[in-house]
mmCIF file of N, CA and C in Angstrom:
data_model
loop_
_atom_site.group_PDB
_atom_site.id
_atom_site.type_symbol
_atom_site.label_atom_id
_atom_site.label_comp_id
_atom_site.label_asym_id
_atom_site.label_seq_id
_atom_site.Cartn_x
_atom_site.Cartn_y
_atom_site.Cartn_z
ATOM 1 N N UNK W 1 -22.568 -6.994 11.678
ATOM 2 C CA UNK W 1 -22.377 -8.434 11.671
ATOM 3 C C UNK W 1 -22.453 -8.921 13.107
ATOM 4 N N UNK W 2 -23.089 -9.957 13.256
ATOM 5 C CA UNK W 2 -23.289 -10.801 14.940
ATOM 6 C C UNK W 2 -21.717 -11.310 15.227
ATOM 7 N N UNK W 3 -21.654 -11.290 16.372
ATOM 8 C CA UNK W 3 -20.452 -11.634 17.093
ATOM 9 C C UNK W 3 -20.142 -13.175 16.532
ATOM 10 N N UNK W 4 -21.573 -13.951 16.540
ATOM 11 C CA UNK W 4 -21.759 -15.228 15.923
ATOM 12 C C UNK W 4 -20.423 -15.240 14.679
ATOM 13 N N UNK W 5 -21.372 -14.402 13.839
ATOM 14 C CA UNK W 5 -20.374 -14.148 12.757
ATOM 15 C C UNK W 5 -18.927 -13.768 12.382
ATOM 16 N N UNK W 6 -19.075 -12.848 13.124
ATOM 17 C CA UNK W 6 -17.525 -12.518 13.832
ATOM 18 C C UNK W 6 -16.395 -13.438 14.532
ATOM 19 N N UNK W 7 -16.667 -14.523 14.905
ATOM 20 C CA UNK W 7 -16.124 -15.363 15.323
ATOM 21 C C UNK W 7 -16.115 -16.844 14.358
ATOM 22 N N UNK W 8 -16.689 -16.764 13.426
ATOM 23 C CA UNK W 8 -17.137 -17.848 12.522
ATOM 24 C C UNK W 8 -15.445 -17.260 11.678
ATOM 25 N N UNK W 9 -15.897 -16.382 11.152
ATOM 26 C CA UNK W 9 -15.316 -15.413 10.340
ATOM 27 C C UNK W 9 -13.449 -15.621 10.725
ATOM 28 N N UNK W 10 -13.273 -15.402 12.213
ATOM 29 C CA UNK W 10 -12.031 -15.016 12.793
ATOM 30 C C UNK W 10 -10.928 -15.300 11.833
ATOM 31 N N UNK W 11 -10.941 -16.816 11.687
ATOM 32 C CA UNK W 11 -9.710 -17.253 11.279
ATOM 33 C C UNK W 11 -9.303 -16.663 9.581
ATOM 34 N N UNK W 12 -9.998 -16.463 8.800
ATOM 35 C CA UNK W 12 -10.444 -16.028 7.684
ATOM 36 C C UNK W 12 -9.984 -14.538 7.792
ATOM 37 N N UNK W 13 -10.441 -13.717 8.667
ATOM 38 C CA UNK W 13 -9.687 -12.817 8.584
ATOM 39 C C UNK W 13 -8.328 -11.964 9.295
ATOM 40 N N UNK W 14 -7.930 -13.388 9.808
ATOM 41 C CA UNK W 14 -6.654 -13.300 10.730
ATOM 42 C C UNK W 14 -5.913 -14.049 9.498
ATOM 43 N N UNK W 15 -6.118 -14.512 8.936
ATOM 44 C CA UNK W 15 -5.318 -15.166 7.263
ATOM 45 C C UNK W 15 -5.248 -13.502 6.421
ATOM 46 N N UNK W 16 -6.504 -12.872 6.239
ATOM 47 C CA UNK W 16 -6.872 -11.770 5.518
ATOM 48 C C UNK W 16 -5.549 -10.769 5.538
ATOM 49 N N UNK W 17 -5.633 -10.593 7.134
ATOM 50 C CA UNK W 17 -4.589 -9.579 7.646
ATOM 51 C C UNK W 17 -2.934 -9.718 7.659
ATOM 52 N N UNK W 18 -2.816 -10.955 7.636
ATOM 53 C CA UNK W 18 -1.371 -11.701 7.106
ATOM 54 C C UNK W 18 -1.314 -11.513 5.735
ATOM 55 N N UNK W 19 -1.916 -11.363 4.608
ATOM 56 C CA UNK W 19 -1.524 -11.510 3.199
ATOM 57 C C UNK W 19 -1.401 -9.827 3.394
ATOM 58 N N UNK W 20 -2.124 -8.815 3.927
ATOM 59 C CA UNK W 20 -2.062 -7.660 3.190
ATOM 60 C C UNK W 20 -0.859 -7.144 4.142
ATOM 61 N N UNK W 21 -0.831 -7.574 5.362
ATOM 62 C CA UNK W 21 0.632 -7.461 5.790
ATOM 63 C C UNK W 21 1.925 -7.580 4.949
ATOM 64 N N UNK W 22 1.938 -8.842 4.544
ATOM 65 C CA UNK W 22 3.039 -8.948 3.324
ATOM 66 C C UNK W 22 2.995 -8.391 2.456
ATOM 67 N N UNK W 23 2.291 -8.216 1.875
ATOM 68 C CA UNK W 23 1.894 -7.388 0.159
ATOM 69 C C UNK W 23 2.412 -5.830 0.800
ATOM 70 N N UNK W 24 2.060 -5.427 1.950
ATOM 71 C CA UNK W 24 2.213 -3.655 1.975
ATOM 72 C C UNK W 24 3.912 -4.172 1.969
ATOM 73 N N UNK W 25 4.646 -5.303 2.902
ATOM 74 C CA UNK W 25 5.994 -5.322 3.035
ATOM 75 C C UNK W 25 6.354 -5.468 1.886
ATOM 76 N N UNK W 26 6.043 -6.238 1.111
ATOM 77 C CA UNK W 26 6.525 -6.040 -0.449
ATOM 78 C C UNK W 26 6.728 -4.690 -1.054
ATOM 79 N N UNK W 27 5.532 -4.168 -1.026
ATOM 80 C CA UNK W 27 5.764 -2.710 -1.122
ATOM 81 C C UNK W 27 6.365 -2.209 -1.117
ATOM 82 N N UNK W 28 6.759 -1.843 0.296
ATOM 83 C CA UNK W 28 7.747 -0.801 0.962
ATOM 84 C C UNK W 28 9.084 -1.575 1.201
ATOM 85 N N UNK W 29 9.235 -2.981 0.417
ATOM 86 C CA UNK W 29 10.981 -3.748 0.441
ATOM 87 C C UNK W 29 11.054 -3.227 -0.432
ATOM 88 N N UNK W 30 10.471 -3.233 -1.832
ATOM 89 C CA UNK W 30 10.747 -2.385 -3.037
ATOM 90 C C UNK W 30 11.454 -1.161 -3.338
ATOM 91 N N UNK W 31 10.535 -0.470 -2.864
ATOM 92 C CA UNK W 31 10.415 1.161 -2.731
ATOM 93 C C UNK W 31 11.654 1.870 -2.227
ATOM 94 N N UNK W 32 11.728 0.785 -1.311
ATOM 95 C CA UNK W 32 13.321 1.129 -0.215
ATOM 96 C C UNK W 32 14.440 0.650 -1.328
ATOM 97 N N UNK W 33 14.200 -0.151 -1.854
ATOM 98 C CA UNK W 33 15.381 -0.841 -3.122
ATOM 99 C C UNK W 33 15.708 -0.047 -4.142
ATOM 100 N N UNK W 34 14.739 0.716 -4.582
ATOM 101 C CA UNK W 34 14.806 1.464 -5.832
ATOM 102 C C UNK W 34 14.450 3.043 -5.513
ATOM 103 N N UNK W 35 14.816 3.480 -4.245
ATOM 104 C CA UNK W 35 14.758 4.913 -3.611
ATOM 105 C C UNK W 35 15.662 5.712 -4.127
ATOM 106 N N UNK W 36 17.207 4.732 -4.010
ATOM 107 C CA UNK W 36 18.218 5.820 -4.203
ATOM 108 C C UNK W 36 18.096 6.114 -5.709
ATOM 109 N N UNK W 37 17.751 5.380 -6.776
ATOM 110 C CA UNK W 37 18.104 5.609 -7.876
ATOM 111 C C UNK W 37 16.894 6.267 -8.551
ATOM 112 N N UNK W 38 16.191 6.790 -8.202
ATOM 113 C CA UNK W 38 15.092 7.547 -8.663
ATOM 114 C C UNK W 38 14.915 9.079 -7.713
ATOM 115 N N UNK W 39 16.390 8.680 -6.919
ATOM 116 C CA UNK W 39 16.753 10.255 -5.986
ATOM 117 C C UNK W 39 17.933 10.683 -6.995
ATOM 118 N N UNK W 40 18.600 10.397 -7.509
ATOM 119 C CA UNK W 40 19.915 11.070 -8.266
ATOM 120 C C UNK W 40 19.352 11.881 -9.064
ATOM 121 N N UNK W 41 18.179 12.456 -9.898
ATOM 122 C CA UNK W 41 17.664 13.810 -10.384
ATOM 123 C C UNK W 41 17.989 14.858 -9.615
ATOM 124 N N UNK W 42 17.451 14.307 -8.247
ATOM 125 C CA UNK W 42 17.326 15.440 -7.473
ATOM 126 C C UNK W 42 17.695 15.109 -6.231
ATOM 127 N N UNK W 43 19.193 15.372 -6.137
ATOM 128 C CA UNK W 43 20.115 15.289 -5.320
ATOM 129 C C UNK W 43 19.774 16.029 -3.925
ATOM 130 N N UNK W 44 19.201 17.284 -3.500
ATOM 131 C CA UNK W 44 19.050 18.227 -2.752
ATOM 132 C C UNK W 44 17.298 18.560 -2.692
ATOM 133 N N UNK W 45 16.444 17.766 -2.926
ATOM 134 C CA UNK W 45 15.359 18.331 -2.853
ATOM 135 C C UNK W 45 14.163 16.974 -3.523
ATOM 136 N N UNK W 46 12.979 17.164 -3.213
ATOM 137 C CA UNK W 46 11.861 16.556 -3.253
ATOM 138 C C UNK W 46 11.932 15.627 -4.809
ATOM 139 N N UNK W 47 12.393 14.651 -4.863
ATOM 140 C CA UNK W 47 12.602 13.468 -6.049
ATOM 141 C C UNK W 47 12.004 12.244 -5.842
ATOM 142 N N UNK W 48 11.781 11.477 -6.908
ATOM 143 C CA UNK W 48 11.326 10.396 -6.858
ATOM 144 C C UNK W 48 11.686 9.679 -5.463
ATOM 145 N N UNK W 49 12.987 9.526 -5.294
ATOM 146 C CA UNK W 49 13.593 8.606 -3.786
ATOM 147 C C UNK W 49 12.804 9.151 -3.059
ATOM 148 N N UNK W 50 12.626 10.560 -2.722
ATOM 149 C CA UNK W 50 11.801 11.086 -1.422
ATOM 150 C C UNK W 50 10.436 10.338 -1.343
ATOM 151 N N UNK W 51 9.742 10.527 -2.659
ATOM 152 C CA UNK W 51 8.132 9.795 -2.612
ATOM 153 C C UNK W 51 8.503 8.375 -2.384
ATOM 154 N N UNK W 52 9.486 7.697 -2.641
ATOM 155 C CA UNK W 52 9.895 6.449 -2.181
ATOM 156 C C UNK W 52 10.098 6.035 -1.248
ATOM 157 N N UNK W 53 10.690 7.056 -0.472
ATOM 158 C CA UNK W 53 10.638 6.445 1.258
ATOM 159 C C UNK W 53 9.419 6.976 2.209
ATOM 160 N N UNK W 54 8.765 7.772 1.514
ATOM 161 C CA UNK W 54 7.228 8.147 2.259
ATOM 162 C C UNK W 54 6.606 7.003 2.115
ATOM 163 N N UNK W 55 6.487 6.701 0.669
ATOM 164 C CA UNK W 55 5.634 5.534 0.539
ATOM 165 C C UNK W 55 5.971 4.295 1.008
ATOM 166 N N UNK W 56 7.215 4.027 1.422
ATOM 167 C CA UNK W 56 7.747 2.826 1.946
ATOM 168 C C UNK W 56 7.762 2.745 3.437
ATOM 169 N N UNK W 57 7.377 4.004 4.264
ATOM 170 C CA UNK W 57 7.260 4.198 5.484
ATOM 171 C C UNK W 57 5.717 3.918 5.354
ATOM 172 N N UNK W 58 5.341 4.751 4.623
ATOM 173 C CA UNK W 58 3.219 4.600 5.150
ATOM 174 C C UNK W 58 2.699 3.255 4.794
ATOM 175 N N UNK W 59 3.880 2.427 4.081
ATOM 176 C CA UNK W 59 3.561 0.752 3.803
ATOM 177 C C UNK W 59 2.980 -0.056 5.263
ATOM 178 N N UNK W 60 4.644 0.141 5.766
ATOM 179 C CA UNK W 60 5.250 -0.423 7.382
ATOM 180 C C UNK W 60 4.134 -0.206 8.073
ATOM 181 N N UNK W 61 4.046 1.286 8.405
ATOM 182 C CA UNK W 61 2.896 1.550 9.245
ATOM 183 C C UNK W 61 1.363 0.806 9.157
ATOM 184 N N UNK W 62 0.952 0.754 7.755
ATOM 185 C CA UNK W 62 -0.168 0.276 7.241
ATOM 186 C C UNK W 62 -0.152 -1.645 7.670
ATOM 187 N N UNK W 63 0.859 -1.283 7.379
ATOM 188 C CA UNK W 63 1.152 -3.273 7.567
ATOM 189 C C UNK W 63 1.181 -3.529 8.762
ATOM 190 N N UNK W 64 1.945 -2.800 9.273
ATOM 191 C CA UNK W 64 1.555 -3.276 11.242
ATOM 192 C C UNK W 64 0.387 -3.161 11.618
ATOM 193 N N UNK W 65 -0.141 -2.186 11.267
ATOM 194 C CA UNK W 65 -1.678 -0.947 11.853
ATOM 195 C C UNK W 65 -2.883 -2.869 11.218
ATOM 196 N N UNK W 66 -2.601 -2.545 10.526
ATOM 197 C CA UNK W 66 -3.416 -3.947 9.947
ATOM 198 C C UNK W 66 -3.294 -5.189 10.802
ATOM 199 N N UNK W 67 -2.210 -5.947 10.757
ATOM 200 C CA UNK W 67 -1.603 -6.886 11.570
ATOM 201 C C UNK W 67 -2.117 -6.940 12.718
ATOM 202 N N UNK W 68 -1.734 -6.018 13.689
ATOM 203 C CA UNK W 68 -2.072 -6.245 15.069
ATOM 204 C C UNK W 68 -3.270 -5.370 15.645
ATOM 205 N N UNK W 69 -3.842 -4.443 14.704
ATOM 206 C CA UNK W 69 -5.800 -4.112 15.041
ATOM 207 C C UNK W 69 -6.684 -5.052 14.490
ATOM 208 N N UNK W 70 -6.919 -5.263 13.392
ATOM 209 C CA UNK W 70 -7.776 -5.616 12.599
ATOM 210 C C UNK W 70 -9.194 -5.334 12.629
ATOM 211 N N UNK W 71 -9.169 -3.585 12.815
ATOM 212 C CA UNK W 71 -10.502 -2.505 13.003
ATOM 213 C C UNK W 71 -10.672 -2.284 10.924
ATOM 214 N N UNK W 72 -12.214 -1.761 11.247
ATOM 215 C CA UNK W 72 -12.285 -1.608 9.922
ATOM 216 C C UNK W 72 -11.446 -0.283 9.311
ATOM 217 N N UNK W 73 -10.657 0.262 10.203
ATOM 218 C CA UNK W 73 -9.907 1.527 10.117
ATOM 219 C C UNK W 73 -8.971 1.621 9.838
ATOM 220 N N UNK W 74 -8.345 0.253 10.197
ATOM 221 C CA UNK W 74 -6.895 -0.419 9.509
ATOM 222 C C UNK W 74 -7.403 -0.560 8.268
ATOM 223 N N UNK W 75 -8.113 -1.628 8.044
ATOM 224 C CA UNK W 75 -8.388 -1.974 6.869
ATOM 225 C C UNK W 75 -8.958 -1.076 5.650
ATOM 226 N N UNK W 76 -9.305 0.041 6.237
ATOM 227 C CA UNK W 76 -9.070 1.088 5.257
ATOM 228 C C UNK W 76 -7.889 1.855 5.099
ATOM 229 N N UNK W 77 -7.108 2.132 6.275
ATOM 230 C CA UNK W 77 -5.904 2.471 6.224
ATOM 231 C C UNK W 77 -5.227 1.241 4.766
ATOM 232 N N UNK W 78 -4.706 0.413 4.784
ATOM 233 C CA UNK W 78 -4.326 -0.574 4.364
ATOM 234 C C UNK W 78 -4.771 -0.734 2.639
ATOM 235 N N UNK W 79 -5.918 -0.424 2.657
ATOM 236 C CA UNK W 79 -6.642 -0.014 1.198
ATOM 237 C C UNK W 79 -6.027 1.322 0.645
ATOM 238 N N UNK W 80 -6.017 1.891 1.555
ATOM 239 C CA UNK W 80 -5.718 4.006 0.846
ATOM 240 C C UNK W 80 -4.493 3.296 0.486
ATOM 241 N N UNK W 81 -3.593 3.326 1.502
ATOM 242 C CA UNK W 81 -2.108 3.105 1.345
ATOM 243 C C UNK W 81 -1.574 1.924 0.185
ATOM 244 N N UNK W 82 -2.364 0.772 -0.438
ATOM 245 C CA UNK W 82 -1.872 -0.026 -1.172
ATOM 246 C C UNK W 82 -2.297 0.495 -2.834
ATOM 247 N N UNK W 83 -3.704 0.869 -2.820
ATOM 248 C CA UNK W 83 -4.175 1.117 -4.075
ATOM 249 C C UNK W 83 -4.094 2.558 -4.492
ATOM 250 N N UNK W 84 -3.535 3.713 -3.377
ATOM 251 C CA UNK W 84 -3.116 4.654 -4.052
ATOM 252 C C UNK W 84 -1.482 4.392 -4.502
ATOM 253 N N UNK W 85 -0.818 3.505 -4.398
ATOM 254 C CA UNK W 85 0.618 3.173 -4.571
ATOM 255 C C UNK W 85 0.225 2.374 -6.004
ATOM 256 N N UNK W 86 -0.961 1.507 -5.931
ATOM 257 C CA UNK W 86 -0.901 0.692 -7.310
ATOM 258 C C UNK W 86 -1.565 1.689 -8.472
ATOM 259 N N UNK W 87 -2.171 2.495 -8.093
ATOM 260 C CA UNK W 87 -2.699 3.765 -8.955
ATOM 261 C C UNK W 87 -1.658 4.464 -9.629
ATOM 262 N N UNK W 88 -0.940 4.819 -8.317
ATOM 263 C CA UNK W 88 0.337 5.648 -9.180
ATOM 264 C C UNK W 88 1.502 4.748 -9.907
ATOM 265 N N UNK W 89 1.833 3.574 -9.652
ATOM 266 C CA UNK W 89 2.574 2.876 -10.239
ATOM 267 C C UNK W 89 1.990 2.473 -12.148
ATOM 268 N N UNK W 90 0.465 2.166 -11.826
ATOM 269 C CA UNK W 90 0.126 2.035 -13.212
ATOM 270 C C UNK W 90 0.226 3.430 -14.259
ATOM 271 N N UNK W 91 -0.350 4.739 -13.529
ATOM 272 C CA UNK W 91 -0.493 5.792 -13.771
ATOM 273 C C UNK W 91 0.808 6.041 -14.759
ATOM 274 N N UNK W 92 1.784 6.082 -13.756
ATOM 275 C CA UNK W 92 3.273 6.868 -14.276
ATOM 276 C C UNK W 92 3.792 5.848 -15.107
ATOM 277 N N UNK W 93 3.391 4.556 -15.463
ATOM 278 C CA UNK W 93 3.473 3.738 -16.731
ATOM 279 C C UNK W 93 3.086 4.157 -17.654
ATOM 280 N N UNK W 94 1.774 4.253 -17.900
ATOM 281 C CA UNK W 94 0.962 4.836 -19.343
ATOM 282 C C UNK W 94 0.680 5.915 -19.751
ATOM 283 N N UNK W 95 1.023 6.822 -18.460
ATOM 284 C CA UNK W 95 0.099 8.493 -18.484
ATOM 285 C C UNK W 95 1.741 9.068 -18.200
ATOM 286 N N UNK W 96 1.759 10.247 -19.429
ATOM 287 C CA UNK W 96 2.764 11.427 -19.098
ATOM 288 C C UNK W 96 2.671 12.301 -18.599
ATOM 289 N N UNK W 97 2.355 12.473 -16.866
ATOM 290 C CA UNK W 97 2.284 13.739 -16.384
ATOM 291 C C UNK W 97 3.278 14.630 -16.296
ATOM 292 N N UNK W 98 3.188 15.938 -16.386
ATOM 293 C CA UNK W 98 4.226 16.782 -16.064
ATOM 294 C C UNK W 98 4.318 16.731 -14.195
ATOM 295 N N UNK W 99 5.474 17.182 -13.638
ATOM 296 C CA UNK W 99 5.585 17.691 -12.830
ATOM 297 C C UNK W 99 4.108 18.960 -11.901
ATOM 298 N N UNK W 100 4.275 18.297 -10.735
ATOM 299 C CA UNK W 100 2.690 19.001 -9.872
ATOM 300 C C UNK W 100 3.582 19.408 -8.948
ATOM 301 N N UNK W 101 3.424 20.689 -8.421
ATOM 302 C CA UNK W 101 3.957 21.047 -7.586
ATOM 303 C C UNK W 101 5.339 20.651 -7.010
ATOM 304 N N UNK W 102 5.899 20.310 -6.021
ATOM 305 C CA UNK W 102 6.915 19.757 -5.428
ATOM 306 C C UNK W 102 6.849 17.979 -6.010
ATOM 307 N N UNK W 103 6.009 17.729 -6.335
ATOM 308 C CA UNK W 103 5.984 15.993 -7.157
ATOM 309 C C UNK W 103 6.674 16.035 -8.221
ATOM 310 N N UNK W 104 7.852 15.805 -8.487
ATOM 311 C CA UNK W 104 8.383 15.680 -9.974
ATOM 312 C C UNK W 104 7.773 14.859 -10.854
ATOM 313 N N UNK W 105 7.792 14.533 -12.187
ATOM 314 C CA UNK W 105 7.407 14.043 -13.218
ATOM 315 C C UNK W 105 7.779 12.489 -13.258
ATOM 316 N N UNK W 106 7.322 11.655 -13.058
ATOM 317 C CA UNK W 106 7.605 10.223 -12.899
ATOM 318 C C UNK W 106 7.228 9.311 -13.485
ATOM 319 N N UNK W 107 6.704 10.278 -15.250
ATOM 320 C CA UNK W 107 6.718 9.207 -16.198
ATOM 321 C C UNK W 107 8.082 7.907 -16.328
ATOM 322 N N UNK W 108 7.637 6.508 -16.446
ATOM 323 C CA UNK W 108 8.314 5.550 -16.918
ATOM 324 C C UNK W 108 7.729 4.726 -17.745
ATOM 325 N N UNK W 109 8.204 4.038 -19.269
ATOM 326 C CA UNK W 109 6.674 4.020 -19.633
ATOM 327 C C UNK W 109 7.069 2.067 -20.218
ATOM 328 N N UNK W 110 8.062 1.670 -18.531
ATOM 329 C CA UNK W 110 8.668 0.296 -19.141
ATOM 330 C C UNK W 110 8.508 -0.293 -17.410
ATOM 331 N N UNK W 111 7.937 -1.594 -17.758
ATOM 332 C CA UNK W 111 7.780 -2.536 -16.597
ATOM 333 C C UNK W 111 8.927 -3.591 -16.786
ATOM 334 N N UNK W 112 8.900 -3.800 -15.658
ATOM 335 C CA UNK W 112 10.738 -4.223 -14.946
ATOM 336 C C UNK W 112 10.141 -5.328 -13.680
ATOM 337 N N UNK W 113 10.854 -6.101 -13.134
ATOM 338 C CA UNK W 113 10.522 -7.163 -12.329
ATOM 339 C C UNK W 113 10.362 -6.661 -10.895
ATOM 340 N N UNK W 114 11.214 -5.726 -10.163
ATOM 341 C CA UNK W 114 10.843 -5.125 -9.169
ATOM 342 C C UNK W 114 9.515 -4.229 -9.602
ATOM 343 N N UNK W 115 9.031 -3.499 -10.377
ATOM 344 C CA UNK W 115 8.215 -2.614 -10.718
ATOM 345 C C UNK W 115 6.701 -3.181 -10.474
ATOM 346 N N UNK W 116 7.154 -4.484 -11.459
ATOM 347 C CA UNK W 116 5.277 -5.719 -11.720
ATOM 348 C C UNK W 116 5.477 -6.429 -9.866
ATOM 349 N N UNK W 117 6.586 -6.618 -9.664
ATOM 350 C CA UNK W 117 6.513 -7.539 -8.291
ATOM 351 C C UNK W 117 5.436 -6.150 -7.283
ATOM 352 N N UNK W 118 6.013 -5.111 -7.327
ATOM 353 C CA UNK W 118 5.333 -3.662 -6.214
ATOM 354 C C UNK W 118 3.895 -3.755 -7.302
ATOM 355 N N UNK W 119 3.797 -3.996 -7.655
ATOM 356 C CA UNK W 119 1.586 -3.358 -8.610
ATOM 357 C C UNK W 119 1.213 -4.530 -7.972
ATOM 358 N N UNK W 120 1.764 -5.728 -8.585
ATOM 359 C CA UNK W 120 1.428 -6.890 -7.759
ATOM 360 C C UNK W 120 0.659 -6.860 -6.109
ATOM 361 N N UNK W 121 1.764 -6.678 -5.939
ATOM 362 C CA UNK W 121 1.421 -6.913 -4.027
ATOM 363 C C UNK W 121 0.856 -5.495 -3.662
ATOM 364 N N UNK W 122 0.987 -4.440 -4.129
ATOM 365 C CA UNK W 122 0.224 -3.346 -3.463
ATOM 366 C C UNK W 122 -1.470 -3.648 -4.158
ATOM 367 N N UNK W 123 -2.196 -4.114 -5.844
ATOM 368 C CA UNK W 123 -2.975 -4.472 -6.031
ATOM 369 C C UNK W 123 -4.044 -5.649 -4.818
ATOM 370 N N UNK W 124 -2.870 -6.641 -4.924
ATOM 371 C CA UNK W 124 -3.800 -7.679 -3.754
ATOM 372 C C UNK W 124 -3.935 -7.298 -2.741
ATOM 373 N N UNK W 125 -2.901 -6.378 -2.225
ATOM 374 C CA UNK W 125 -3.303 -6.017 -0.878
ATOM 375 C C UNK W 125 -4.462 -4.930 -0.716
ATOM 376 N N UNK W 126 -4.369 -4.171 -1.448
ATOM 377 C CA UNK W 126 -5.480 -3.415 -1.883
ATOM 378 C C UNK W 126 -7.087 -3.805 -1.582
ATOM 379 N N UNK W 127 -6.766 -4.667 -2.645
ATOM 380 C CA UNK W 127 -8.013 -5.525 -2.638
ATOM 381 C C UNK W 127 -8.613 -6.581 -1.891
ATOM 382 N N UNK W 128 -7.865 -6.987 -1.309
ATOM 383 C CA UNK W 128 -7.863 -7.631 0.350
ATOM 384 C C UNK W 128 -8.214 -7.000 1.430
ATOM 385 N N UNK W 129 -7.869 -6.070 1.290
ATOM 386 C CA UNK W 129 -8.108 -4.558 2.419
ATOM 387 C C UNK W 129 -9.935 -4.423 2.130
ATOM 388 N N UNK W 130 -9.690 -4.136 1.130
ATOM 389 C CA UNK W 130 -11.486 -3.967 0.713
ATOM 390 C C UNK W 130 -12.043 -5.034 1.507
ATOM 391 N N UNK W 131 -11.900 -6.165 1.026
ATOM 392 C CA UNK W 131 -12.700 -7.418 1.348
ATOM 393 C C UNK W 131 -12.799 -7.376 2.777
ATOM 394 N N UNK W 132 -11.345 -7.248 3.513
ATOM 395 C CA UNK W 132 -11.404 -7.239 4.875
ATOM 396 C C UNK W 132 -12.526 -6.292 5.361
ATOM 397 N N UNK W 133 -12.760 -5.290 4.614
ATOM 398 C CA UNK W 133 -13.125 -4.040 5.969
ATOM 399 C C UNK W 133 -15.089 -4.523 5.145
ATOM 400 N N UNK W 134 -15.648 -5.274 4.508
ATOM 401 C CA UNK W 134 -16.902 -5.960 3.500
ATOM 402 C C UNK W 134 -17.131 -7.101 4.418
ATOM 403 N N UNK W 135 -16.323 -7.913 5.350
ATOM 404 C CA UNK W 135 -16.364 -9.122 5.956
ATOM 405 C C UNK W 135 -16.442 -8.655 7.184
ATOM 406 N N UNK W 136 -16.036 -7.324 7.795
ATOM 407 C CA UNK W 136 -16.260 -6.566 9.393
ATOM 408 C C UNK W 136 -15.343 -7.240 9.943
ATOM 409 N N UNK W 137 -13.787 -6.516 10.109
ATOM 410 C CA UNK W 137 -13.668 -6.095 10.859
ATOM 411 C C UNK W 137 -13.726 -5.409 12.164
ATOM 412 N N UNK W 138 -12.893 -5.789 13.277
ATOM 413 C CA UNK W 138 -13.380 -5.699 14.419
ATOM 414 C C UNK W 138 -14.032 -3.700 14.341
ATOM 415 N N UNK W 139 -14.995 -3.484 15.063
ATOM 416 C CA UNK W 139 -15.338 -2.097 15.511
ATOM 417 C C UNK W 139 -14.663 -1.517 15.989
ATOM 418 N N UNK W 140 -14.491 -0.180 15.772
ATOM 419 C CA UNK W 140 -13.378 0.735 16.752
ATOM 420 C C UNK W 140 -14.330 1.272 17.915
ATOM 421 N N UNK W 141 -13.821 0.852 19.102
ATOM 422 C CA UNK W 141 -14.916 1.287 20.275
ATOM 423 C C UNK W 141 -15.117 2.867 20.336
ATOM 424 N N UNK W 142 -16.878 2.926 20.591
ATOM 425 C CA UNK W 142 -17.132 4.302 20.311
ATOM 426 C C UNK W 142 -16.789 4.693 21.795
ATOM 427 N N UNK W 143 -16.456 5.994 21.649
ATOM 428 C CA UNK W 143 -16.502 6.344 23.576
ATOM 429 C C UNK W 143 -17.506 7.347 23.740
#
């Protein structure tokens, strides 16, 4: 894309990078809300809470990393991190997996207002992320 463009563009995707900012914080306000109680299975070891505060940390990160680069690298960062969270949120709704390795089993097969609020905002942000990094994002300088 021409710099022309790139600058036409700016404001559009300095708006872009503010929505998926919020949406990952949505995310990871969630995640952090409903950590402890999806850790009481597994009091001493790798439980739902644990994948809850990974995922609520790689939100933050994603949401800043986005925010203040706005490389197409964020914006894929920002994509992995929202739509593999809305993947698994729909997933462990409809699909009964067993337990994978150290991942416990995280069938739930009932949507709840914190639950639709996190698909929500990790979906748009998701998909915002896409758009962002389709509209060019700044280049990561080659060296």
């Amino acid at each position: 894309m021409s710099n022309r463009a790139l600058a036409h563009n700016r404001p559009v995707l300095v708006g872009l990078r503010v929505v998926i900012a919020i949406g990952l914080a949505i995310d990871a306000f969630v995640h952090v809300q409903l950590a402890a109680n999806y850790q009481i299975a597994y009091p001493g070891g790798m439980g739902g809470g644990t994948l809850f505060w990974l995922q609520a940390a790689a939100a933050v990160l994603a949401a800043l990393y986005v925010l203040l680069r706005g490389s197409r690298l964020s914006y894929l960062v920002a994509a992995v991190v929202a739509l593999s969270a809305f993947a698994a949120v729909v997933v462990s709704t409809y699909v009964q997996l067993p337990a994978i390795g150290p991942i416990p089993a995280m069938y739930e097969p009932i949507w709840f207002f914190e639950k639709a609020l996190s698909a929500v905002a990790e979906g748009v942000a998701g998909v915002l992320a896409v758009v962002g990094m389709i509209l060019g994002g700044r280049r990561t300088p080659e060296a």
